PDB file of N, CA and C in Angstrom:
ATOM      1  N   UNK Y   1      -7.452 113.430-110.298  1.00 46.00           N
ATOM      2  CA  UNK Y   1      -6.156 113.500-110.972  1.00 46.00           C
ATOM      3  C   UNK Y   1      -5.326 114.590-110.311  1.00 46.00           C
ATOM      4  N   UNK Y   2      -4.249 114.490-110.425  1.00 55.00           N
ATOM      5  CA  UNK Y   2      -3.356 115.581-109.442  1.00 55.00           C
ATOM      6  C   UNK Y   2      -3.127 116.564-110.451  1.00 55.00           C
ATOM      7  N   UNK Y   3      -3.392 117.865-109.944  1.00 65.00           N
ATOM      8  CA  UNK Y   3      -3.339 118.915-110.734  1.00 65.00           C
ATOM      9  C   UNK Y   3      -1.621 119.201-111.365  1.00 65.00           C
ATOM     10  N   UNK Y   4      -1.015 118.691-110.994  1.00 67.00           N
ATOM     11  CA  UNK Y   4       0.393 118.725-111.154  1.00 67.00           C
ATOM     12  C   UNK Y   4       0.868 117.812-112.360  1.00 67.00           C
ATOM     13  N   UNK Y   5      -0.043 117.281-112.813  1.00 77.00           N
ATOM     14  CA  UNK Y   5       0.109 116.219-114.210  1.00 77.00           C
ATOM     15  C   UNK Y   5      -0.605 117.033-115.141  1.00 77.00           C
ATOM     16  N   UNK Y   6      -0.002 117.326-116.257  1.00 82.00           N
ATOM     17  CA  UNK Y   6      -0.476 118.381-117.515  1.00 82.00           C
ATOM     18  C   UNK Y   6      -0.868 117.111-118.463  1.00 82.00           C
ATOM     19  N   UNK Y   7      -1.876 117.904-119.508  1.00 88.00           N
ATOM     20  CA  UNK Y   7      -1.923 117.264-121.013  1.00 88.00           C
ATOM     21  C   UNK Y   7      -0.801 117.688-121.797  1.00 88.00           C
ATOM     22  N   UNK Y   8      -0.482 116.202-122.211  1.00 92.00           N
ATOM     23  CA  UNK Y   8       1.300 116.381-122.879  1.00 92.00           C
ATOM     24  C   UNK Y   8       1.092 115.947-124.322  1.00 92.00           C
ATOM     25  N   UNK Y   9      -0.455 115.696-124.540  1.00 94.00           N
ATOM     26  CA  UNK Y   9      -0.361 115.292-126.530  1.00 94.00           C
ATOM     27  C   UNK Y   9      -0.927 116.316-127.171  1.00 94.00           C
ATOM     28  N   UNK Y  10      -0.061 116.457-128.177  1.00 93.00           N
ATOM     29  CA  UNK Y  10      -1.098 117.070-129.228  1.00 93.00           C
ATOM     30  C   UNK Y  10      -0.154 118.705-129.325  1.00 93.00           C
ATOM     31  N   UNK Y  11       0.799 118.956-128.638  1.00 91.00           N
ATOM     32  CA  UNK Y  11       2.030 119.547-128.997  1.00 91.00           C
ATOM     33  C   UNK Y  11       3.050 120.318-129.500  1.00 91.00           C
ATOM     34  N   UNK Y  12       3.645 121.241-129.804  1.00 88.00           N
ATOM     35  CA  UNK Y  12       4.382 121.041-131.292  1.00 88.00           C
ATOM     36  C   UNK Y  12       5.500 122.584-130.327  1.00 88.00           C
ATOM     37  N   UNK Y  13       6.385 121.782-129.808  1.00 89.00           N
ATOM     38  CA  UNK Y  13       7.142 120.406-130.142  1.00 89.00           C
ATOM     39  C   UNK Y  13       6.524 119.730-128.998  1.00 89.00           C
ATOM     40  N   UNK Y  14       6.545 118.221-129.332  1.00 91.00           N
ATOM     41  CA  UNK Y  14       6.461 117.211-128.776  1.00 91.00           C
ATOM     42  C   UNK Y  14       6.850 116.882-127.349  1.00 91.00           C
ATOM     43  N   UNK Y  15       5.952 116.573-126.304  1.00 91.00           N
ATOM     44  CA  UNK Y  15       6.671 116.111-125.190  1.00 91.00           C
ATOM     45  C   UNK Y  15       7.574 115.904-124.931  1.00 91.00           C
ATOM     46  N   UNK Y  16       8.732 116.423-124.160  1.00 93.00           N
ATOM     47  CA  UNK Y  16      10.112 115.797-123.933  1.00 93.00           C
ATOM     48  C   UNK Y  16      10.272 114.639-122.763  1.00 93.00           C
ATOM     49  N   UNK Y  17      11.259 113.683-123.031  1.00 95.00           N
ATOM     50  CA  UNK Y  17      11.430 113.105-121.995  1.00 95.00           C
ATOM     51  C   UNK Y  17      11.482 113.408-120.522  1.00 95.00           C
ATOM     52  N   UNK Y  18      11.550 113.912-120.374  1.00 95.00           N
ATOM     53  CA  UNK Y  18      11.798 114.718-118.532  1.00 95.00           C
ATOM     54  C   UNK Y  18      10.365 115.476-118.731  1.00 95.00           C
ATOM     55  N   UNK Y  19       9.456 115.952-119.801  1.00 93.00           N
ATOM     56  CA  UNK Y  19       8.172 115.841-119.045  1.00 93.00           C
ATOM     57  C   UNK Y  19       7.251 115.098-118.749  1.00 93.00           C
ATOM     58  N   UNK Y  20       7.589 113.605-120.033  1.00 96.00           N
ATOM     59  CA  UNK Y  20       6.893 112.590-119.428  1.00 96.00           C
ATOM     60  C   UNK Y  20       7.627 111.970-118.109  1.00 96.00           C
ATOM     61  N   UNK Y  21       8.586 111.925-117.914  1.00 96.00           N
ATOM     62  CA  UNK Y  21       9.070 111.630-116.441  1.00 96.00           C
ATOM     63  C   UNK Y  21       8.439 111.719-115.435  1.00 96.00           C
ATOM     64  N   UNK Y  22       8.768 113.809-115.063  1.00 94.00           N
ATOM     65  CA  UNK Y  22       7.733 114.297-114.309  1.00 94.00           C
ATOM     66  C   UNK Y  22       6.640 114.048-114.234  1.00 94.00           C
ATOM     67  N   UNK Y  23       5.334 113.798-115.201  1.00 95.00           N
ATOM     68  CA  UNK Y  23       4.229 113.310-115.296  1.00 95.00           C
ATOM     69  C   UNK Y  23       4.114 112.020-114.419  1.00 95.00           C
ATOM     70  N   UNK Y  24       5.030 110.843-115.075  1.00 96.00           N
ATOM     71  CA  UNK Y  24       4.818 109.697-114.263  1.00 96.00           C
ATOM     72  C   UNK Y  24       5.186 109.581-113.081  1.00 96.00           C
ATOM     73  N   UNK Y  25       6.337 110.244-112.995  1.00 96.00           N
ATOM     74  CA  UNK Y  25       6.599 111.144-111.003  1.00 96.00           C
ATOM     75  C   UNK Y  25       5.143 111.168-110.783  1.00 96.00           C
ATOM     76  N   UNK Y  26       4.613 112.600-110.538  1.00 95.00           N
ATOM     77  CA  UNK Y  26       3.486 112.833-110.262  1.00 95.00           C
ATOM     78  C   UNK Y  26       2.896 111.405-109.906  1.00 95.00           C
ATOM     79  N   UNK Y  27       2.380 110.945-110.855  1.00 95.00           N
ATOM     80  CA  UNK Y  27       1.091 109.932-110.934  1.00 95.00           C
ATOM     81  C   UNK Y  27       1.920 109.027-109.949  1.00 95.00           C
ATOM     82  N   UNK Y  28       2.952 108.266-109.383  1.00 96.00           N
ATOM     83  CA  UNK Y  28       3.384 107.286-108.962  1.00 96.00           C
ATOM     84  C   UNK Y  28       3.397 107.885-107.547  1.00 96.00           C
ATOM     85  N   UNK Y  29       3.969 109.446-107.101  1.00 95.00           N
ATOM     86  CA  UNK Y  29       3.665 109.997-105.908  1.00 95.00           C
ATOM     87  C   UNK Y  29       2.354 110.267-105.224  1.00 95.00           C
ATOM     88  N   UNK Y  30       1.024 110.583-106.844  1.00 94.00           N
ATOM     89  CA  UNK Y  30      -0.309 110.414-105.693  1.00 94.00           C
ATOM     90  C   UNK Y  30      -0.615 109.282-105.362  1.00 94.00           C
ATOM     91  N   UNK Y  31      -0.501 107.923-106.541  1.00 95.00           N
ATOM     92  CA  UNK Y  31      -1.573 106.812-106.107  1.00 95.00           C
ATOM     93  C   UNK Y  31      -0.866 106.108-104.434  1.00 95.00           C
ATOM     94  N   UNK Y  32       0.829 105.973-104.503  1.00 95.00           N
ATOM     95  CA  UNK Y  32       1.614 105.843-103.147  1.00 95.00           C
ATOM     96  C   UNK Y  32       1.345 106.512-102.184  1.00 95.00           C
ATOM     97  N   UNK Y  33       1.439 107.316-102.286  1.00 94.00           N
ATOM     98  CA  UNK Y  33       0.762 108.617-101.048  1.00 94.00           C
ATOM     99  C   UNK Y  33       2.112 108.645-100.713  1.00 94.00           C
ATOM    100  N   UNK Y  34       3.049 109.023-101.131  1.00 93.00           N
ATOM    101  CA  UNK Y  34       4.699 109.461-100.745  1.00 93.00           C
ATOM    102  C   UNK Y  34       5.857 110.466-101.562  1.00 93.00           C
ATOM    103  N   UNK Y  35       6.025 111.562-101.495  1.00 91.00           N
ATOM    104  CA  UNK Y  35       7.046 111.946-102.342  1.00 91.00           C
ATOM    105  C   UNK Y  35       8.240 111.408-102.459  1.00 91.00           C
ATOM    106  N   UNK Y  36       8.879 111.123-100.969  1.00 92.00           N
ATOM    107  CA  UNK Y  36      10.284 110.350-101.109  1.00 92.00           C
ATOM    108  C   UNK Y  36       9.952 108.513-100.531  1.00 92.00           C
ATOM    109  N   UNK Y  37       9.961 108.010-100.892  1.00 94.00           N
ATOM    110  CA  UNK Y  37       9.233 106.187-100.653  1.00 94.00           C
ATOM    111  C   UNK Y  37      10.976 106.074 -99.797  1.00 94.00           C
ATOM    112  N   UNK Y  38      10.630 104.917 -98.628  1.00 95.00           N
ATOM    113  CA  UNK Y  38      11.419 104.391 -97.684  1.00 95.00           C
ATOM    114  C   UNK Y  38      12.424 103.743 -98.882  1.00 95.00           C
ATOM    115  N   UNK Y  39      13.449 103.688 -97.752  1.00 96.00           N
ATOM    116  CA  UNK Y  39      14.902 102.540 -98.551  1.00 96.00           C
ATOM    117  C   UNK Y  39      13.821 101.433 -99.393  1.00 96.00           C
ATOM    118  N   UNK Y  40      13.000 100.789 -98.302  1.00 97.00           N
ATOM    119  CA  UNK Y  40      12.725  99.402 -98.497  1.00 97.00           C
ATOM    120  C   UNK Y  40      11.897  99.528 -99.905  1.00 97.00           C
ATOM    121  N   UNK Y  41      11.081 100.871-100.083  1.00 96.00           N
ATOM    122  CA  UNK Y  41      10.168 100.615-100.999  1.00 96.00           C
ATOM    123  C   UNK Y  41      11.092 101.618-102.204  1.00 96.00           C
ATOM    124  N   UNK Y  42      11.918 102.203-102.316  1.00 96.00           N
ATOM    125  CA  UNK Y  42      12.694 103.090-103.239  1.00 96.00           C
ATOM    126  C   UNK Y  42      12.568 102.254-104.606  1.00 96.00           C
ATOM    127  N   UNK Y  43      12.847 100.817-104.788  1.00 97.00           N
ATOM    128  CA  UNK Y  43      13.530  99.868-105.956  1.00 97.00           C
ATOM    129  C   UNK Y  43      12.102  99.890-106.302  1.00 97.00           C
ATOM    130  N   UNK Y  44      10.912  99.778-106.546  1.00 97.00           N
ATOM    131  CA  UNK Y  44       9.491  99.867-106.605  1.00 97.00           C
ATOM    132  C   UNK Y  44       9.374 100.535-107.335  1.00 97.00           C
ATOM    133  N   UNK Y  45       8.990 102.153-106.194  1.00 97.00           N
ATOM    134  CA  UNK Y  45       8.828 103.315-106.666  1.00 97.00           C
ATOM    135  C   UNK Y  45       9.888 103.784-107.930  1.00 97.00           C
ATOM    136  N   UNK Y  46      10.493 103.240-108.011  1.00 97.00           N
ATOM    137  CA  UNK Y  46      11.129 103.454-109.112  1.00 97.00           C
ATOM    138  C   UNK Y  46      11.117 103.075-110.546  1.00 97.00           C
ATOM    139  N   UNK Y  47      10.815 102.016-109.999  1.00 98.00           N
ATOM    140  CA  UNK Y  47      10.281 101.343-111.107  1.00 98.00           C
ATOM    141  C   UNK Y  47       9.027 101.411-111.574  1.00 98.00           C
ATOM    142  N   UNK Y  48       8.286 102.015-110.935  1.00 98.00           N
ATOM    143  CA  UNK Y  48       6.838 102.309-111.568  1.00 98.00           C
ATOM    144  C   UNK Y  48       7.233 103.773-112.158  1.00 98.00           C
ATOM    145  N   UNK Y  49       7.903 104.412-111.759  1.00 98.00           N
ATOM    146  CA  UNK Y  49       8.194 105.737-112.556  1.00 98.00           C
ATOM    147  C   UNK Y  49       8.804 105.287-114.041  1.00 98.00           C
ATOM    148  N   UNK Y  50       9.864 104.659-113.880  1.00 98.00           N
ATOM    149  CA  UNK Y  50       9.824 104.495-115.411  1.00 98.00           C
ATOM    150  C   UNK Y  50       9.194 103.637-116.179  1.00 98.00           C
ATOM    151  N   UNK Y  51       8.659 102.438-115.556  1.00 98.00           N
ATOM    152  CA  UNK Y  51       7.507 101.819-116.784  1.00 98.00           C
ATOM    153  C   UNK Y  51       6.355 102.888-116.912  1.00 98.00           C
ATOM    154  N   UNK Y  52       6.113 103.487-116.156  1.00 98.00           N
ATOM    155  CA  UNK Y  52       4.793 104.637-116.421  1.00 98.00           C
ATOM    156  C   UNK Y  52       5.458 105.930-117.410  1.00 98.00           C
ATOM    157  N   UNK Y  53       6.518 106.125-117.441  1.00 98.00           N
ATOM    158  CA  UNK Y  53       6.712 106.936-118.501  1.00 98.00           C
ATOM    159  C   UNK Y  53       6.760 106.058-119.684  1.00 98.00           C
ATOM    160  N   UNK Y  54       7.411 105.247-119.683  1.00 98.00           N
ATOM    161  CA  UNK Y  54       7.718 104.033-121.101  1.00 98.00           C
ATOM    162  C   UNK Y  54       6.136 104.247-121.634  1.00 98.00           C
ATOM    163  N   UNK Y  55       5.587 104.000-120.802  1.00 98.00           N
ATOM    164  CA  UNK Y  55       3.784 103.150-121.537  1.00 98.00           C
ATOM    165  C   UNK Y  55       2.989 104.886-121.990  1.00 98.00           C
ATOM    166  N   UNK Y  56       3.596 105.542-121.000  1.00 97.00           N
ATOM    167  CA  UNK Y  56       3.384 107.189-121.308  1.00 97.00           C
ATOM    168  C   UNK Y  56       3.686 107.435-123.030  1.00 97.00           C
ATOM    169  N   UNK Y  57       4.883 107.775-123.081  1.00 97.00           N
ATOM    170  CA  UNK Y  57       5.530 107.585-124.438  1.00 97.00           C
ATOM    171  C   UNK Y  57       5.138 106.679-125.466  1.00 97.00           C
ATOM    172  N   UNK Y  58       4.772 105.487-124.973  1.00 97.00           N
ATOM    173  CA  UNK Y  58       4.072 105.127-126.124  1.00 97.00           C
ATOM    174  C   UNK Y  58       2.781 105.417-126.745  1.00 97.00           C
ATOM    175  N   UNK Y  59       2.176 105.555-125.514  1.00 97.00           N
ATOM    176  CA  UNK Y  59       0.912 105.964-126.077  1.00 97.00           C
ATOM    177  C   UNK Y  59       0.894 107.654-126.375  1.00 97.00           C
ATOM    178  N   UNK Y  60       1.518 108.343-126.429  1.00 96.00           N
ATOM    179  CA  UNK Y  60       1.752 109.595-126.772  1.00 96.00           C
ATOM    180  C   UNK Y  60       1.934 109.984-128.584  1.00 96.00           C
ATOM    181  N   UNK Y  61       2.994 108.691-128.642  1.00 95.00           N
ATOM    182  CA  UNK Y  61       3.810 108.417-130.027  1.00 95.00           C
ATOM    183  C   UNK Y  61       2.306 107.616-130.858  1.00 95.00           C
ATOM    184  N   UNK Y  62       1.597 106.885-130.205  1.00 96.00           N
ATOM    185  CA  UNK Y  62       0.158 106.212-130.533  1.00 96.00           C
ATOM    186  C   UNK Y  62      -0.887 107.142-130.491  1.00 96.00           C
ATOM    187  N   UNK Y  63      -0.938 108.322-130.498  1.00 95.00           N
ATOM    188  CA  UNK Y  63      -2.356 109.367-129.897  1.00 95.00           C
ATOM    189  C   UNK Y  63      -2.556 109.477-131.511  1.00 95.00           C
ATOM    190  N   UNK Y  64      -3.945 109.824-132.188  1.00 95.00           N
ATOM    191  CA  UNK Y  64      -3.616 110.350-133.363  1.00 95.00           C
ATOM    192  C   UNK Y  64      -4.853 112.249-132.990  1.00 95.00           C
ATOM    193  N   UNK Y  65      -4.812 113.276-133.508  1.00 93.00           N
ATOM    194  CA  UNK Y  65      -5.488 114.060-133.416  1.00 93.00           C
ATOM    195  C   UNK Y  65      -5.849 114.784-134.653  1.00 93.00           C
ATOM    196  N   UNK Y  66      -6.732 115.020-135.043  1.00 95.00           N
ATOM    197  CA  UNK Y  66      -7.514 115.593-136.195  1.00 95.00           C
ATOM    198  C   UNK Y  66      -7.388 117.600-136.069  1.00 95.00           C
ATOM    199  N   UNK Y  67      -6.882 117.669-134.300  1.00 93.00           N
ATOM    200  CA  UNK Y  67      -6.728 119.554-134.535  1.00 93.00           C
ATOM    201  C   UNK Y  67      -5.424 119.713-134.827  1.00 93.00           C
ATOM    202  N   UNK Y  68      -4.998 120.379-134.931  1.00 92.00           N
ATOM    203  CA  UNK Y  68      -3.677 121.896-134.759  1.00 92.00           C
ATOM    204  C   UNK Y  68      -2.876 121.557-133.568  1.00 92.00           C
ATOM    205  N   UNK Y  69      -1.688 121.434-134.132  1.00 91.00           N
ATOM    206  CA  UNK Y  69      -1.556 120.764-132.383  1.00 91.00           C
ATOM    207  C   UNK Y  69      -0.989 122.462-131.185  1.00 91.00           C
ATOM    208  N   UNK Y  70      -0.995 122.260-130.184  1.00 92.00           N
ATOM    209  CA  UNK Y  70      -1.096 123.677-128.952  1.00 92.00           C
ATOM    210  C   UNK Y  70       0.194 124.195-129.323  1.00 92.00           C
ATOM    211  N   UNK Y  71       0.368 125.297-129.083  1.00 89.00           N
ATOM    212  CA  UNK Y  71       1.619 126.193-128.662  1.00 89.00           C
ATOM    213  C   UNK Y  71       1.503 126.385-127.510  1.00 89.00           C
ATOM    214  N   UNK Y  72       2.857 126.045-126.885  1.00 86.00           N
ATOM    215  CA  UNK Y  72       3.058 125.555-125.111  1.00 86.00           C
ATOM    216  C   UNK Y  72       2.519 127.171-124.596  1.00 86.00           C
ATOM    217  N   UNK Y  73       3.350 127.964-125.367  1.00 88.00           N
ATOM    218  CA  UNK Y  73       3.119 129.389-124.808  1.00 88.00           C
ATOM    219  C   UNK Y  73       2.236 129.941-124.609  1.00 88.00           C
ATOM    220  N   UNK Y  74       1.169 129.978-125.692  1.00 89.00           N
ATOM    221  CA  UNK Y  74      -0.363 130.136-125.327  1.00 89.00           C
ATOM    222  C   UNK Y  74      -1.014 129.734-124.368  1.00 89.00           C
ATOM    223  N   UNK Y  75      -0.897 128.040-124.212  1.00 86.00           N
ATOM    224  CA  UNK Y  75      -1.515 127.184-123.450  1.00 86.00           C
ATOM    225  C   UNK Y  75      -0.991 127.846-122.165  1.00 86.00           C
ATOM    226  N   UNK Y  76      -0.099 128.089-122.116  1.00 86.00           N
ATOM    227  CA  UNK Y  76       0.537 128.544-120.187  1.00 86.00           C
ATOM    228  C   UNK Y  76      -0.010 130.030-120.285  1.00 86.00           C
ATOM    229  N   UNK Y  77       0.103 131.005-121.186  1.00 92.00           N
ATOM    230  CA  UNK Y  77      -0.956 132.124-120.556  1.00 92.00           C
ATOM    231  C   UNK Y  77      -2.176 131.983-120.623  1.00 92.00           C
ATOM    232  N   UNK Y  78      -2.923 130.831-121.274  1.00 90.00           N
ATOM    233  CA  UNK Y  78      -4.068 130.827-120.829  1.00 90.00           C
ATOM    234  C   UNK Y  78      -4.545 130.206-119.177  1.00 90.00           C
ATOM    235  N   UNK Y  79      -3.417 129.383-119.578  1.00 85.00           N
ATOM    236  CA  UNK Y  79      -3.649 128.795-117.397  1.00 85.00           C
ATOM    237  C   UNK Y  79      -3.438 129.705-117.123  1.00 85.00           C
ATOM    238  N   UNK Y  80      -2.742 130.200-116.876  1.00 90.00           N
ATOM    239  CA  UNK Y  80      -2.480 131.696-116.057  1.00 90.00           C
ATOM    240  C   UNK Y  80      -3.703 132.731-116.317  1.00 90.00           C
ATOM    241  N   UNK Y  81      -3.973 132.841-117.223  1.00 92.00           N
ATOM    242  CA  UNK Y  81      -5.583 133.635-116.826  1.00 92.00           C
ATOM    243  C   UNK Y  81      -6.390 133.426-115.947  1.00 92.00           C
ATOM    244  N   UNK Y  82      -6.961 131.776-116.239  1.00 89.00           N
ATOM    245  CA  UNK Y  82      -8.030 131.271-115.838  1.00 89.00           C
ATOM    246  C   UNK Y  82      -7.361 130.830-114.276  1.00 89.00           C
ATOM    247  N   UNK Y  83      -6.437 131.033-113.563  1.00 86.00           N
ATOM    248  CA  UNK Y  83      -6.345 130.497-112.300  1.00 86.00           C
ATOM    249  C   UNK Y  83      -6.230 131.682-111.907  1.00 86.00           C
ATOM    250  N   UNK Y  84      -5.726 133.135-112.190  1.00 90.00           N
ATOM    251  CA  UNK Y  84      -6.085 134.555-112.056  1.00 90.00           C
ATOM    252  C   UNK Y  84      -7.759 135.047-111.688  1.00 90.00           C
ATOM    253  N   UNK Y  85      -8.401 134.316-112.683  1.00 88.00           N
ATOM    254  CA  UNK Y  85      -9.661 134.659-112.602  1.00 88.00           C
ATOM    255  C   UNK Y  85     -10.183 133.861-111.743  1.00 88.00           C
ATOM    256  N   UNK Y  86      -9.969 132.329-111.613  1.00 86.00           N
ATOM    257  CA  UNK Y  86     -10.372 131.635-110.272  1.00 86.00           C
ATOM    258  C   UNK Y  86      -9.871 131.636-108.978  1.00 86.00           C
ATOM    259  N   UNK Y  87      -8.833 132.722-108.433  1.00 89.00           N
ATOM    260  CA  UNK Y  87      -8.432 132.789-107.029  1.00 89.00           C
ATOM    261  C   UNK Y  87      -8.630 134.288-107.165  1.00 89.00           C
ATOM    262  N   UNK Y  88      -9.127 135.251-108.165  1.00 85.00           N
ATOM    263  CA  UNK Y  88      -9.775 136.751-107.863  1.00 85.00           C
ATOM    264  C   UNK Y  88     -10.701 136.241-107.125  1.00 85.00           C
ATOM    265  N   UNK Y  89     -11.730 135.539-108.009  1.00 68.00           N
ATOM    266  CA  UNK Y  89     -13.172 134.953-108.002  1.00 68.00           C
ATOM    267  C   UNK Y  89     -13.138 134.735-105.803  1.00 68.00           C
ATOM    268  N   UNK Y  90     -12.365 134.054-105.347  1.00 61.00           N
ATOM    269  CA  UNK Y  90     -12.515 133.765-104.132  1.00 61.00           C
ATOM    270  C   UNK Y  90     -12.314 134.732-103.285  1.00 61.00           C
TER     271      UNK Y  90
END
């Protein structure tokens, strides 16, 4: 999975549109192997970006979870620890 695609359920507040975007960016730029896709293939790539957010969003709006849902803020200083502690570590 490309490290550049986050867990976006479970929330509060809720995923925004432009991060499920980005997400489906991501995912449509690794499985292609292209950040910017040719003229010829642009109408494609494009279109897999937004049905992959659409089906994103739905199943987001479909997740159900039994915890607490994250505070973004926490969650990002805790990445930030643990990638602190894994490139000390090297």
């Amino acid at each position: 999975m490309c490290r550049n695609i986050h867990v976006l359920h479970n929330f509060e507040p809720a995923a925004t549109a432009d991060e499920v975007h980005a997400a489906a960016l991501q995912y449509v730029r690794k499985i292609s192997g292209s950040t910017h896709p040719s003229k010829a293939n642009e109408e494609a790539f494009e279109l897999a970006v937004h049905e992959i957010a659409r089906i994103s969003r739905h199943l987001l709006e479909d997740l159900v979870s039994s915890a607490p849902p994250k505070n973004r803020e926490i969650e990002a200083e805790n990445a930030k620890a643990r990638s602190q502690k894994r490139f000390a570590a090297a």
